[in-house]
Structure formats: C-alpha cells, structure tokens
Coordinates of C-alpha atoms and ligand atoms in Angstrom, one line a residue:
Chain A
M1 CA 2.2 -13.2 11.9
S2 CA 4.0 -11.5 9.0
G3 CA 6.7 -13.3 7.1
P4 CA 10.4 -13.0 7.7
A5 CA 12.2 -9.7 7.3
F6 CA 13.5 -8.9 3.9
S7 CA 15.8 -6.4 2.3
Y8 CA 14.8 -4.0 -0.5
A9 CA 16.5 -3.1 -3.8
R10 CA 15.4 -0.9 -6.6
P11 CA 17.5 -1.6 -9.7
A12 CA 17.9 1.2 -12.1
D13 CA 17.1 -0.7 -15.3
V14 CA 15.7 -4.0 -16.7
A15 CA 19.1 -5.6 -16.9
G16 CA 19.7 -4.9 -13.3
A17 CA 16.3 -6.2 -12.3
L18 CA 16.9 -9.5 -14.2
A19 CA 20.3 -9.9 -12.5
Q20 CA 18.9 -9.2 -9.0
G21 CA 15.7 -11.1 -9.6
A22 CA 17.7 -14.2 -10.4
R23 CA 19.3 -14.3 -7.0
P24 CA 18.1 -17.0 -4.6
G25 CA 15.3 -15.7 -2.3
A26 CA 14.6 -12.7 -4.5
A27 CA 11.0 -11.7 -5.5
F28 CA 9.8 -8.9 -7.7
L29 CA 7.7 -6.2 -6.2
A30 CA 5.3 -4.4 -8.6
G31 CA 2.3 -2.7 -6.9
G32 CA 2.7 -5.0 -3.9
T33 CA -1.1 -5.4 -3.4
D34 CA -0.9 -9.2 -3.4
L35 CA 2.7 -9.8 -2.4
I36 CA 2.6 -7.5 0.7
Q37 CA -0.8 -9.0 1.7
L38 CA 0.7 -12.5 1.4
W39 CA 3.8 -11.5 3.3
K40 CA 1.7 -10.0 6.1
A41 CA -0.3 -13.2 6.4
G42 CA 2.9 -15.2 6.7
L43 CA 2.4 -16.8 3.3
A44 CA 5.3 -15.3 1.4
A45 CA 8.9 -15.6 2.5
H46 CA 11.5 -13.7 0.4
A47 CA 14.9 -12.6 1.5
E48 CA 14.9 -9.6 -0.9
L49 CA 12.3 -7.6 -2.7
V50 CA 13.4 -6.3 -6.1
D51 CA 11.2 -3.2 -6.8
I52 CA 10.4 -3.2 -10.5
S53 CA 7.6 -0.7 -10.3
R54 CA 9.6 2.2 -11.8
L55 CA 11.1 0.3 -14.7
P56 CA 10.2 1.7 -18.1
L57 CA 7.7 -1.1 -18.8
A58 CA 4.5 0.8 -18.2
G59 CA 3.6 2.1 -21.6
I60 CA 0.3 1.6 -23.4
D61 CA 0.7 1.7 -27.1
L62 CA -1.7 1.1 -30.0
A63 CA -0.1 0.8 -33.4
D64 CA -0.6 -1.3 -36.5
G65 CA -3.6 -3.1 -35.0
E66 CA -1.7 -4.2 -32.0
L67 CA -2.3 -3.1 -28.4
A68 CA 0.8 -3.4 -26.3
I69 CA 0.5 -2.9 -22.5
G70 CA 3.6 -2.7 -20.4
A71 CA 3.5 -5.2 -17.5
L72 CA 4.0 -2.4 -15.0
A73 CA 1.1 -0.3 -16.3
R74 CA -1.2 0.4 -13.4
L75 CA -4.7 -1.1 -13.8
S76 CA -6.4 2.3 -13.5
D77 CA -4.2 3.8 -16.3
V78 CA -5.1 1.0 -18.6
A79 CA -8.8 1.1 -17.9
L80 CA -9.0 4.9 -18.3
H81 CA -6.9 5.1 -21.4
P82 CA -9.2 6.7 -24.0
R83 CA -8.1 4.3 -26.8
V84 CA -8.3 1.2 -24.6
M85 CA -11.8 2.3 -23.7
A86 CA -12.8 2.8 -27.3
E87 CA -11.0 0.0 -29.0
H88 CA -10.7 -2.6 -26.3
P89 CA -13.7 -2.0 -24.0
L90 CA -13.6 -5.6 -22.8
I91 CA -10.2 -4.9 -21.1
A92 CA -11.5 -1.6 -19.7
Q93 CA -14.7 -3.3 -18.3
A94 CA -12.8 -6.2 -16.7
I95 CA -10.5 -3.8 -14.9
A96 CA -13.4 -1.5 -13.9
A97 CA -14.9 -4.6 -12.2
T98 CA -11.6 -5.3 -10.4
A99 CA -11.0 -4.6 -6.7
S100 CA -11.4 -0.8 -5.8
G101 CA -10.2 2.5 -7.0
Q102 CA -7.4 2.5 -4.5
V103 CA -6.2 -1.0 -5.5
R104 CA -6.4 -0.3 -9.2
N105 CA -4.2 2.8 -8.7
M106 CA -1.5 0.5 -7.2
A107 CA -1.9 -2.8 -8.9
T108 CA 0.0 -3.6 -12.2
V109 CA -1.1 -5.7 -15.2
G110 CA 1.7 -8.2 -14.6
G111 CA 1.0 -8.5 -10.9
N112 CA -2.6 -9.0 -11.6
L113 CA -2.0 -11.9 -13.9
L114 CA 0.3 -13.4 -11.3
Q115 CA -1.9 -12.9 -8.2
R116 CA -2.2 -16.1 -6.2
T117 CA -5.5 -17.9 -5.5
R118 CA -8.1 -16.5 -3.1
C119 CA -8.8 -20.0 -1.7
A120 CA -9.5 -19.3 1.9
Y121 CA -7.5 -22.4 3.0
F122 CA -4.5 -21.2 1.1
R123 CA -4.8 -17.7 2.6
T124 CA -5.1 -18.9 6.2
Q125 CA -1.9 -20.1 7.9
G126 CA -2.4 -23.4 9.7
M127 CA -5.0 -24.8 7.4
A128 CA -4.2 -27.8 5.3
C129 CA -3.2 -26.7 1.8
N130 CA -1.0 -28.4 -0.8
K131 CA -0.4 -25.2 -2.6
R132 CA 1.1 -23.5 0.4
E133 CA 2.5 -26.6 2.1
P134 CA 2.9 -29.5 -0.3
G135 CA 1.8 -32.8 1.2
S136 CA -0.4 -31.2 3.9
G137 CA -3.6 -32.1 2.0
C138 CA -6.3 -29.9 0.4
G139 CA -8.4 -28.3 3.0
A140 CA -10.8 -27.0 0.5
A141 CA -11.6 -30.3 -1.2
A142 CA -12.2 -31.9 2.2
G143 CA -14.1 -28.9 3.5
E144 CA -15.9 -25.9 2.0
T145 CA -16.0 -26.2 -1.8
R146 CA -18.2 -23.3 -2.8
Q147 CA -15.3 -21.5 -4.5
A148 CA -13.8 -24.6 -6.0
A149 CA -13.1 -25.1 -9.7
L150 CA -15.4 -26.9 -12.1
F151 CA -12.7 -27.6 -14.7
G152 CA -9.0 -28.5 -14.6
A153 CA -8.8 -29.2 -10.8
S154 CA -7.0 -32.3 -9.4
A155 CA -7.3 -34.3 -6.2
A156 CA -4.4 -32.2 -4.8
C157 CA -5.9 -28.8 -5.4
V158 CA -9.3 -27.4 -6.5
A159 CA -8.5 -23.7 -6.3
T160 CA -9.6 -21.1 -8.9
H161 CA -7.7 -18.2 -10.4
A162 CA -9.1 -14.9 -9.4
S163 CA -7.9 -12.4 -12.1
D164 CA -10.7 -10.7 -14.0
L165 CA -8.2 -9.1 -16.5
A166 CA -6.8 -12.5 -17.3
V167 CA -10.3 -13.7 -18.4
A168 CA -10.7 -10.7 -20.8
L169 CA -7.2 -11.1 -22.1
T170 CA -7.7 -14.8 -22.7
A171 CA -10.8 -14.2 -24.7
L172 CA -8.8 -11.6 -26.7
R173 CA -6.0 -14.2 -27.4
A174 CA -3.4 -12.0 -25.7
E175 CA 0.2 -12.9 -25.7
L176 CA 2.9 -12.2 -23.2
T177 CA 6.5 -11.0 -23.7
I178 CA 8.7 -12.6 -21.1
L179 CA 12.3 -11.6 -20.3
G180 CA 14.8 -13.8 -18.7
P181 CA 18.5 -14.5 -18.4
D182 CA 18.3 -16.3 -21.8
G183 CA 16.6 -13.4 -23.6
E184 CA 13.0 -12.9 -24.7
R185 CA 10.2 -15.3 -25.3
R186 CA 6.5 -14.9 -26.3
I187 CA 3.7 -17.2 -25.1
A188 CA -0.1 -17.2 -25.3
L189 CA -1.5 -16.0 -22.1
P190 CA -3.1 -19.2 -20.9
D191 CA 0.3 -20.9 -21.2
L192 CA 1.5 -18.7 -18.4
Y193 CA -0.5 -20.9 -16.1
R194 CA -0.4 -24.6 -15.3
L195 CA -2.9 -27.0 -14.1
P196 CA -2.3 -28.2 -10.5
G197 CA -1.9 -31.9 -11.1
Q198 CA 0.3 -33.3 -8.3
T199 CA 2.3 -30.0 -7.9
P200 CA -0.2 -27.3 -7.1
Q201 CA 2.5 -25.3 -5.3
I202 CA 3.7 -24.2 -8.8
D203 CA 1.2 -21.7 -10.2
T204 CA 2.9 -20.7 -13.5
T205 CA 5.4 -21.7 -16.2
L206 CA 7.7 -18.7 -15.4
A207 CA 11.2 -19.8 -14.5
P208 CA 12.7 -18.2 -11.4
G209 CA 13.9 -14.7 -12.2
E210 CA 11.8 -14.3 -15.4
L211 CA 10.0 -11.0 -15.8
I212 CA 6.8 -10.4 -17.6
A213 CA 7.5 -7.3 -19.8
A214 CA 4.3 -6.7 -21.8
V215 CA 0.9 -8.0 -22.9
Q216 CA 0.0 -7.9 -26.6
V217 CA -3.4 -8.1 -28.2
R218 CA -3.7 -8.3 -31.9
R219 CA -6.5 -8.2 -34.4
A220 CA -9.2 -7.5 -31.8
A221 CA -10.4 -4.1 -33.0
G222 CA -13.2 -5.8 -35.0
L223 CA -14.6 -7.1 -31.7
A224 CA -14.9 -3.8 -29.9
A225 CA -18.5 -3.1 -30.9
R226 CA -19.8 -6.4 -29.5
S227 CA -17.9 -7.3 -26.3
T228 CA -18.8 -7.5 -22.7
Y229 CA -17.4 -8.6 -19.3
L230 CA -20.0 -10.1 -17.1
K231 CA -18.9 -10.6 -13.5
V232 CA -21.3 -12.4 -11.1
R233 CA -20.4 -11.9 -7.5
D234 CA -21.7 -12.0 -4.0
R235 CA -21.9 -8.2 -3.6
A236 CA -22.2 -5.6 -6.3
S237 CA -18.7 -4.2 -6.1
F238 CA -15.3 -4.7 -4.5
E239 CA -15.6 -8.5 -4.6
F240 CA -14.1 -11.4 -6.5
A241 CA -16.1 -13.3 -9.1
V242 CA -18.1 -16.3 -8.3
V243 CA -18.3 -16.8 -12.1
S244 CA -17.4 -14.4 -14.9
V245 CA -17.7 -14.5 -18.6
A246 CA -15.8 -12.4 -21.2
A247 CA -17.6 -12.5 -24.6
A248 CA -17.1 -10.9 -27.9
L249 CA -18.6 -11.4 -31.4
R250 CA -18.2 -10.1 -34.9
L251 CA -21.1 -10.4 -37.2
E252 CA -21.3 -10.2 -40.9
D253 CA -24.6 -10.3 -42.9
G254 CA -26.5 -11.4 -39.8
A255 CA -24.2 -14.3 -39.0
V256 CA -21.4 -14.8 -36.4
V257 CA -18.0 -14.8 -38.1
E258 CA -15.8 -14.5 -35.0
A259 CA -16.6 -15.6 -31.4
R260 CA -14.5 -15.2 -28.3
L261 CA -15.5 -16.7 -24.9
A262 CA -13.6 -17.2 -21.7
A263 CA -14.8 -17.8 -18.1
G264 CA -13.4 -16.9 -14.7
G265 CA -14.0 -18.3 -11.3
V266 CA -14.3 -21.8 -12.6
A267 CA -10.8 -23.2 -13.1
P268 CA -7.2 -22.9 -11.9
L269 CA -6.6 -20.6 -14.9
P270 CA -8.7 -18.3 -17.1
W271 CA -10.8 -20.8 -19.0
R272 CA -11.2 -20.7 -22.7
L273 CA -14.6 -21.9 -23.9
A274 CA -13.3 -23.1 -27.3
G275 CA -16.2 -25.5 -28.0
A276 CA -18.8 -22.8 -27.4
E277 CA -16.9 -20.4 -29.6
A278 CA -16.7 -22.9 -32.5
A279 CA -20.4 -23.7 -32.2
L280 CA -21.4 -20.1 -32.8
I281 CA -19.5 -19.6 -36.1
G282 CA -21.8 -19.3 -39.1
R283 CA -24.9 -19.1 -36.9
A284 CA -27.4 -16.3 -36.5
P285 CA -27.0 -14.7 -33.1
D286 CA -30.3 -16.1 -31.7
A287 CA -31.5 -17.7 -28.6
R288 CA -31.0 -21.2 -29.9
A289 CA -27.4 -20.7 -30.9
F290 CA -26.7 -19.1 -27.5
A291 CA -28.3 -21.9 -25.6
E292 CA -26.3 -24.5 -27.5
A293 CA -23.1 -22.6 -27.0
A294 CA -23.8 -22.3 -23.3
G295 CA -24.5 -26.0 -23.1
L296 CA -21.1 -26.7 -24.6
A297 CA -19.5 -24.2 -22.2
V298 CA -20.5 -26.3 -19.2
E299 CA -19.7 -29.7 -20.8
G300 CA -17.3 -31.7 -18.7
A301 CA -17.8 -29.6 -15.6
Q302 CA -16.9 -31.6 -12.4
P303 CA -18.7 -30.0 -9.5
L304 CA -17.9 -30.9 -5.9
A305 CA -20.3 -30.8 -2.9
D306 CA -20.9 -27.1 -2.6
N307 CA -20.3 -25.6 -6.1
G308 CA -22.8 -27.4 -8.2
F309 CA -24.8 -24.2 -8.5
K310 CA -21.9 -22.7 -10.5
V311 CA -22.6 -25.1 -13.5
E312 CA -26.0 -23.5 -14.0
L313 CA -24.7 -20.1 -13.1
L314 CA -22.0 -20.4 -15.8
R315 CA -24.5 -21.6 -18.4
R316 CA -26.8 -18.7 -17.7
A317 CA -23.9 -16.2 -17.6
V318 CA -22.7 -17.3 -21.0
I319 CA -26.3 -16.9 -22.4
R320 CA -26.6 -13.4 -20.8
A321 CA -23.2 -12.3 -22.1
L322 CA -24.0 -13.5 -25.6
E323 CA -27.4 -11.8 -25.5
T324 CA -25.6 -8.5 -24.5
V325 CA -23.2 -8.7 -27.4
G326 CA -25.5 -10.4 -29.9
A327 CA -28.4 -7.9 -29.8
T328 CA -29.3 -6.9 -33.4
A329 CA -32.0 -4.4 -32.8
Chain B
M1 CA 8.5 -6.8 12.4
S2 CA 12.3 -6.8 12.6
D3 CA 14.5 -4.4 10.8
D4 CA 16.9 -5.5 8.1
G5 CA 18.8 -2.3 7.2
R6 CA 17.1 1.0 7.0
I7 CA 16.2 2.8 3.8
A8 CA 16.5 6.6 3.4
L9 CA 13.5 8.2 1.8
S10 CA 12.6 11.7 0.6
L11 CA 8.9 12.4 0.6
T12 CA 6.7 15.4 0.1
L13 CA 4.3 15.0 3.0
N14 CA 1.3 17.3 3.1
G15 CA 3.2 19.8 1.0
R16 CA 6.4 19.7 3.1
A17 CA 9.7 18.1 2.0
L18 CA 10.8 15.4 4.5
D19 CA 13.7 13.0 4.7
V20 CA 13.1 10.0 6.8
E21 CA 14.5 6.5 7.3
T22 CA 12.4 3.4 7.2
P23 CA 12.9 -0.3 7.8
A24 CA 12.8 -2.2 4.5
C25 CA 9.7 -4.1 5.7
A26 CA 7.6 -1.2 6.9
T27 CA 4.5 -0.2 5.1
L28 CA 3.6 3.4 4.3
L29 CA 0.8 3.1 6.9
D30 CA 3.3 2.2 9.6
L31 CA 5.7 4.9 8.6
L32 CA 3.0 7.6 8.6
R33 CA 1.3 6.5 11.9
D34 CA 3.9 5.1 14.1
R35 CA 7.0 7.0 12.9
L36 CA 5.6 10.3 11.8
G37 CA 2.6 10.5 14.2
L38 CA 0.0 11.1 11.5
T39 CA -2.7 9.2 13.3
G40 CA -5.4 10.5 11.0
V41 CA -4.3 7.6 8.8
K42 CA -6.2 4.7 10.3
K43 CA -5.3 1.0 10.5
G44 CA -8.4 -1.1 10.0
C45 CA -7.8 -4.4 8.4
D46 CA -4.1 -3.9 7.5
M47 CA -4.9 -6.2 4.5
G48 CA -6.2 -3.9 1.7
A49 CA -9.9 -4.6 2.4
C50 CA -11.4 -1.7 4.3
G51 CA -10.0 1.6 3.0
A52 CA -9.4 3.2 6.4
C53 CA -5.7 3.7 5.5
T54 CA -6.4 5.5 2.3
V55 CA -4.0 8.4 1.4
L56 CA -3.3 10.3 -1.8
M57 CA 0.0 9.7 -3.6
G58 CA 0.6 12.1 -6.4
G59 CA -3.1 12.9 -6.1
R60 CA -4.2 9.3 -6.6
R61 CA -5.8 7.4 -3.8
I62 CA -4.0 4.3 -2.6
K63 CA -4.1 1.9 0.4
S64 CA -1.2 2.8 2.6
C65 CA -1.3 -0.6 4.3
L66 CA -0.3 -2.4 1.1
A67 CA 2.3 0.1 0.0
L68 CA 5.8 -0.6 1.0
A69 CA 7.2 2.6 2.4
A70 CA 10.6 2.2 0.7
A71 CA 8.8 2.0 -2.7
C72 CA 7.2 5.4 -2.1
D73 CA 10.5 7.3 -2.2
G74 CA 10.1 10.6 -4.0
G75 CA 6.3 10.5 -3.7
A76 CA 4.0 13.4 -2.8
I77 CA 1.7 12.1 -0.1
T78 CA -1.4 13.7 1.3
T79 CA -3.1 12.5 4.5
I80 CA -6.2 13.9 6.2
E81 CA -3.9 16.2 8.2
G82 CA -3.1 18.0 4.9
I83 CA -6.7 18.5 3.9
G84 CA -8.3 21.6 5.4
T85 CA -8.1 23.0 8.9
L86 CA -10.7 23.6 11.6
D87 CA -11.1 27.2 10.4
D88 CA -10.8 26.3 6.8
L89 CA -12.5 23.0 6.1
H90 CA -12.2 21.3 2.7
P91 CA -15.7 21.4 1.0
L92 CA -16.0 17.7 1.4
Q93 CA -15.2 17.8 5.1
A94 CA -17.9 20.5 5.5
A95 CA -20.3 18.4 3.5
F96 CA -19.6 15.4 5.7
I97 CA -20.6 17.5 8.8
R98 CA -23.7 18.9 7.1
H99 CA -24.8 15.4 6.0
D100 CA -23.9 13.7 9.3
A101 CA -21.8 11.3 7.2
L102 CA -20.2 9.5 10.1
Q103 CA -20.8 7.9 13.5
C104 CA -17.7 6.7 15.2
G105 CA -15.5 8.5 12.6
Y106 CA -12.9 5.7 12.3
C107 CA -13.4 5.3 8.5
T108 CA -13.9 9.0 7.9
P109 CA -10.3 10.2 7.0
G110 CA -10.2 7.4 4.4
Q111 CA -13.7 8.2 3.1
I112 CA -12.8 11.8 2.7
L113 CA -9.5 11.2 0.9
S114 CA -11.1 8.6 -1.3
G115 CA -14.0 10.9 -2.0
I116 CA -11.7 13.8 -3.0
A117 CA -9.9 11.5 -5.4
L118 CA -13.3 10.3 -6.8
L119 CA -14.5 13.9 -7.2
A120 CA -11.5 14.5 -9.5
E121 CA -12.9 11.7 -11.7
T122 CA -16.3 13.6 -11.9
P123 CA -18.7 10.9 -11.1
K124 CA -21.9 11.4 -13.2
D125 CA -24.5 10.0 -10.9
L126 CA -25.2 8.4 -7.5
A127 CA -24.5 5.0 -8.8
A128 CA -21.1 6.1 -9.9
I129 CA -20.4 7.4 -6.4
R130 CA -21.5 4.2 -4.7
E131 CA -19.3 2.2 -7.1
G132 CA -16.4 4.6 -6.8
M133 CA -16.5 4.4 -3.0
S134 CA -16.8 0.6 -2.7
G135 CA -13.2 0.4 -1.5
N136 CA -14.1 2.2 1.7
L137 CA -16.1 0.3 4.2
C138 CA -18.0 1.9 7.1
R139 CA -18.7 -0.4 10.0
C140 CA -21.3 2.1 11.3
G141 CA -23.2 2.0 8.0
A142 CA -23.1 5.7 7.3
Y143 CA -23.1 5.0 3.5
P144 CA -26.3 6.9 2.5
N145 CA -25.0 10.1 4.1
I146 CA -21.5 9.6 2.7
V147 CA -22.9 9.3 -0.8
A148 CA -25.1 12.4 -0.2
A149 CA -22.1 14.4 1.0
I150 CA -20.0 13.5 -2.0
A151 CA -23.0 14.1 -4.4
E152 CA -23.5 17.6 -3.0
V153 CA -19.9 18.6 -3.6
A154 CA -20.1 17.0 -7.1
G155 CA -23.1 19.1 -7.8
L156 CA -25.4 16.2 -8.2
Ligands
FAD401 C1 -8.9 -5.8 -1.5 C2 -8.5 -6.4 -2.8 C3 -9.5 -6.7 -3.7 C4 -9.1 -7.3 -5.0 N1 -10.1 -7.6 -5.9 C5 -9.8 -8.1 -7.1 C6 -10.8 -8.4 -8.1 O1 -12.0 -8.2 -7.9 N2 -10.3 -8.9 -9.3 C7 -9.0 -9.2 -9.6 O2 -8.7 -9.6 -10.7 N3 -8.1 -8.9 -8.6 C8 -8.4 -8.4 -7.4 N4 -7.5 -8.2 -6.5 C9 -6.1 -8.6 -6.8 C10 -5.3 -7.5 -7.3 O3 -5.8 -7.2 -8.6 C11 -3.9 -7.9 -7.4 O4 -3.4 -8.0 -6.1 C12 -3.0 -7.0 -8.2 O5 -3.4 -6.9 -9.5 C13 -1.5 -7.5 -8.1 O6 -0.7 -6.6 -8.8 P1 0.5 -5.9 -8.1 O7 1.2 -5.1 -9.1 O8 0.1 -5.3 -6.9 O9 1.4 -7.2 -7.9 P2 2.4 -7.6 -6.7 O10 1.7 -7.8 -5.4 O11 3.5 -6.6 -6.7 O12 3.0 -8.9 -7.3 C14 2.2 -10.1 -7.4 C15 3.1 -11.2 -7.8 O13 3.5 -11.1 -9.2 C16 5.0 -11.0 -9.2 N5 5.2 -10.0 -10.3 C17 4.6 -8.7 -10.4 N6 4.9 -8.2 -11.5 C18 5.7 -9.0 -12.2 C19 6.3 -9.0 -13.5 N7 6.2 -8.0 -14.3 N8 7.1 -10.1 -13.9 C20 7.2 -11.1 -13.1 N9 6.7 -11.2 -11.8 C21 5.9 -10.2 -11.4 C22 5.4 -10.6 -7.9 O14 6.7 -11.1 -7.6 C23 4.4 -11.3 -7.0 O15 4.7 -12.7 -6.9 C24 -7.8 -7.6 -5.3 C25 -6.8 -7.2 -4.3 C26 -7.1 -6.7 -3.1 C27 -6.1 -6.3 -2.2
SF4_402 S1 -7.8 -25.9 -3.3 FE1 -5.6 -25.6 -3.6 S2 -5.2 -23.7 -2.6 FE2 -7.1 -24.4 -1.8 S3 -6.6 -25.6 0.1 FE3 -6.7 -27.0 -1.7 S4 -4.5 -27.1 -2.3 FE4 -4.7 -25.3 -1.1
FES403 S1 -6.1 -0.8 6.8 FE1 -5.6 -0.6 4.7 S2 -7.4 -1.3 3.6 FE2 -7.8 -1.7 5.7
FES404 S1 -18.3 6.1 10.9 FE1 -17.8 4.3 12.1 S2 -16.8 3.0 10.6 FE2 -17.6 4.6 9.4

C-alpha cells in the first residue's frame, strides 16, 4: 500500500538542500508527519527525500518588534517559547490545539503550513479525487460534504485546509521568506496558497525546489492582551477543526482600533475575514458590533448538502471569540 | 517495502551505543521492532493516530511510525525496554500496576513513555493530564486509571 521506494539524502547546508531539492522527483523531508503518512497511504511518490530537518533554520527570534520563526522550528518549541507565549499567545494557543504532544515534537512550522488536506476522499486511494488524480472527479462534492469548504471552493474541489497555525498566522498578517534557485522572496502567508479552480492538484504557489526559510510577524505585540484561538472540533483534543477562529483586538478609549480575524476549516486556505475586521474599527466592543461582524464573516458562504451547519457554527464562533477578546470588565 | 540502498546509522538506544543499517524507506518503528527486536514498541495504526509506537528521542516523546529511521541518525532513543526492570520498576510503571491502568496492555508501553514525557512538563491538574495524553488511545478504555496513575506520580 505504501508508495514507491525512495532514496535518502541529508545535505549539510541550505545551498546543498536547494540544489538537491531542485532535482526531479525530490521532496523535502522536515518532521515527516504528513509526508510519511501520505507515502504510507500510497499518496506520495518521490524518488528521493531530501532531509532538511537539521538545517540551521529552526531559530525563534524576537527583535525590533518582529518575531521570526525558522521554518524548521518544531511546533512544541514554538508553543513553549516563553516570549512567544507572552507576546504572541495566539500562536502558542493555535499550536497547543494542534495534534498531540508527540506530533508537535516532530512537526515543523513550514511542514505544518504545507500539510495537505484531510479530505477523506483525497486520503483514501481508489476514491475519485481531482487533487490526487486530476480528472477523476471530486468524490467529496458528489458524496459526503460535511468537511467541505464554505468559501473559495470550485466544482473541481471543495476541500479545506487543516492547519491551525496558518489561521493564527493569517490573522497576525504573517509573511514568509522563501528561498529558491533565484534567491529570496517574501510573500504574505495567504499568498502561499491558491484556490483550487480547475487545477486542485496544485496546493501552493511554491515553485518546485523552493524552500520556506522563515515566518515573520511584525507589529503584533499590541494584540497580545486580547487574542484567542477558538477551535471547534468533534472531540475535545487530538482532532482537526470543524471550524476555527483566530481573533485579536486592540482597544483605545473603549473603542476598537485594530481587529484581526481569520477562520479555519471553511476554505481551501486560511480565510481572512476582512469585512468583519473592518466593521469593528471605531466601534465599542459590544454585542451589537460583534453580531454585525459575525454576520459579515459568513456573507457569501456557499454551503453544500451536509455542511450548512458550519455557516451558523462560524457565525457563533466569531461572536464567542470576539466576546473572549473584547471583554472590558 | 523494497530497499533502495541502505543507510548507516549511529544511535544511542536505551543508553547503549549502536551502529545499524537501515533501508532508506524504513520507519524508526520498523527498525526498532523488526530489525532490533524491541517488541515493546507497538504498531497500532502505523499512521500517527494511536500513540502505541511512542518512544522518547532525546527525552521528547515522538511517534516512531512517522519518523524515518534514517533521519534519526545520532539520536538517543528510549523504548519501554529502557524504562525500569521487573525488580526496579519506574515509578510510573508501578503506579500503572497499582491503579490497574490497563486491560490488554497493547497501548501501555506508549502510554507510559508518553506519560513520562508529560510528567517532565509538570501538568498542573487532571485536565492537563487528559489533554497531554490525548495522543495515546486505549481501545480498552482504561483512561480514568491511566490518568489516576499519572496524577499520583505527579503528586496531584
Ligand atoms: C495524528 C495527527 C494529527 C494532526 N492534527 C493536526 C491538527 O489538529 N492541526 C493541524 O494544524 N495539524 C495537524 N496535523 C498535521 C501536522 O501538524 C502536520 O503533519 C505537520 O505540521 C507537518 O509538519 P512536518 O514538519 O512533519 O512536515 P513534513 O511531513 O516533513 O512535510 C510536509 C510537506 O511540506 C514540505 N516541506 C516541509 N518543510 C518545508 C520547507 N521548509 N520548505 C518547503 N517545503 C517543506 C514537505 O516536502 C512535504 O510536502 C496532524 C497530524 C497527525 C499525524
Ligand atoms: S474535495 Fe478536493 S481533495 Fe476532496 S475529493 Fe474533491 S477534489 Fe479531492
Ligand atoms: S502506530 Fe504510530 S501512532 Fe499508531
Ligand atoms: S489496555 Fe488495551 S488498548 Fe489500552
């Protein structure tokens, strides 16, 4: 059932990794928690694994108001970093709600952002799935749509992105540093992802051989006091989100001056709730403002047969997250 | 799984230095169980979901079924075989016996290793133990007694 045999290489430095990663059939191995699982299920076929897990890209640095997390930092090291906990609790909370202690000790930040969808049709060989086998049809859209996206889906693919961390980082307007054969580039995190359109087999905008080097978060310290990650799931722990909301506010003189909202489990990528954010600016953090923002958060939702409940769930989750961060007692 | 060239590894396994060769595609779980005969490391789901294969690497708990053996080169690995002996049980092993924290025992090595790693994080209450142990499933449903055993050693 597992995929074809592969060879293994552990380049000594970043330049070596970029050179080896550019070879046809090569794939980067970080923590391996998604890649090895996919390979075992026969869903990943790579001729060579290029082990990047020991490259010196695992630092966690806070300086000049910027948090820089190396892409190879393990999730547990990020979540338990004292300054991340104090100054970026949203990140620490989203990771604490991710997977289990064992997985967090292995999984890296870059690998987490690049994990593939948990759509059961994608993860099961033999099922129709345009993402795994272009042209075979979308088993989910024609079948069980409970997990399916509310936003950004296409007729070809209705899968959601499962990363919790990506939702928190999207709310915090994180940027990525990407290294490739042509040097370095920086992008806003959501631009890592693409909507499925007619080509759902392509998850991201990374070119083959490109390496995520780091995640940067700037000017977010003012949000630390009022931020929360709310993850709604089918069991209390060790489970992916049905719906999640990352929320952060900054208040001045009893009014909202900065609002950050993003949702998970509802789209093919971490979904920014820009309309809801804008509607909160200048308002008192009260029930009316939160209800209006939540109404805007679900505007344009396109539920399918089995996931209509997620529209109301998202609306309520936005309200609850805002109540948590907006309390002025 | 077919071999595609073997990789030479140096490990510290339960405190002993060890040189061993592994196929590039082998997981740490397969290396430990099938090659090195450490059958206390259990294969449940082989997909990262159950925790039966939990081992410690450098003192941190990981799932050996998702770890590529070749990537563990140089690591210090502890399996249940390296935790206590019949005459000298680890305190958590003794607490598992006192609290009857198992039925079939299949999940138990993973539970104990995971519990030892969790104890190092000093869980502050029972809720923290339940949350911290959520990566270890028990098909027999011994959860209340597992939590009680860990709580006792944690002094809660
Ligand atoms: C049982 C279980 C439960 C889980 N629950 C959750 C959950 O609740 N929430 C959640 O968010 N996630 C969850 N996950 C997913 C988990 O977080 C990811 O598998 C993990 O973060 C992937 O990181 P990794 O380092 O292991 O990546 P790998 O598996 O090593 O890599 C994943 C992909 O990213 C590529 N890659 C990795 N690093 C880089 C880089 N720096 N540059 C370019 N490409 C790179 C690899 O080539 C591969 O394609 C769960 C996983 C398991 C097994
Ligand atoms: S939703 Fe996407 S991933 Fe799931 S079956 Fe359809 S095409 Fe495949
Ligand atoms: S066998 Fe590794 S988690 Fe189940
Ligand atoms: S004791 Fe049987 S699975 Fe836990």
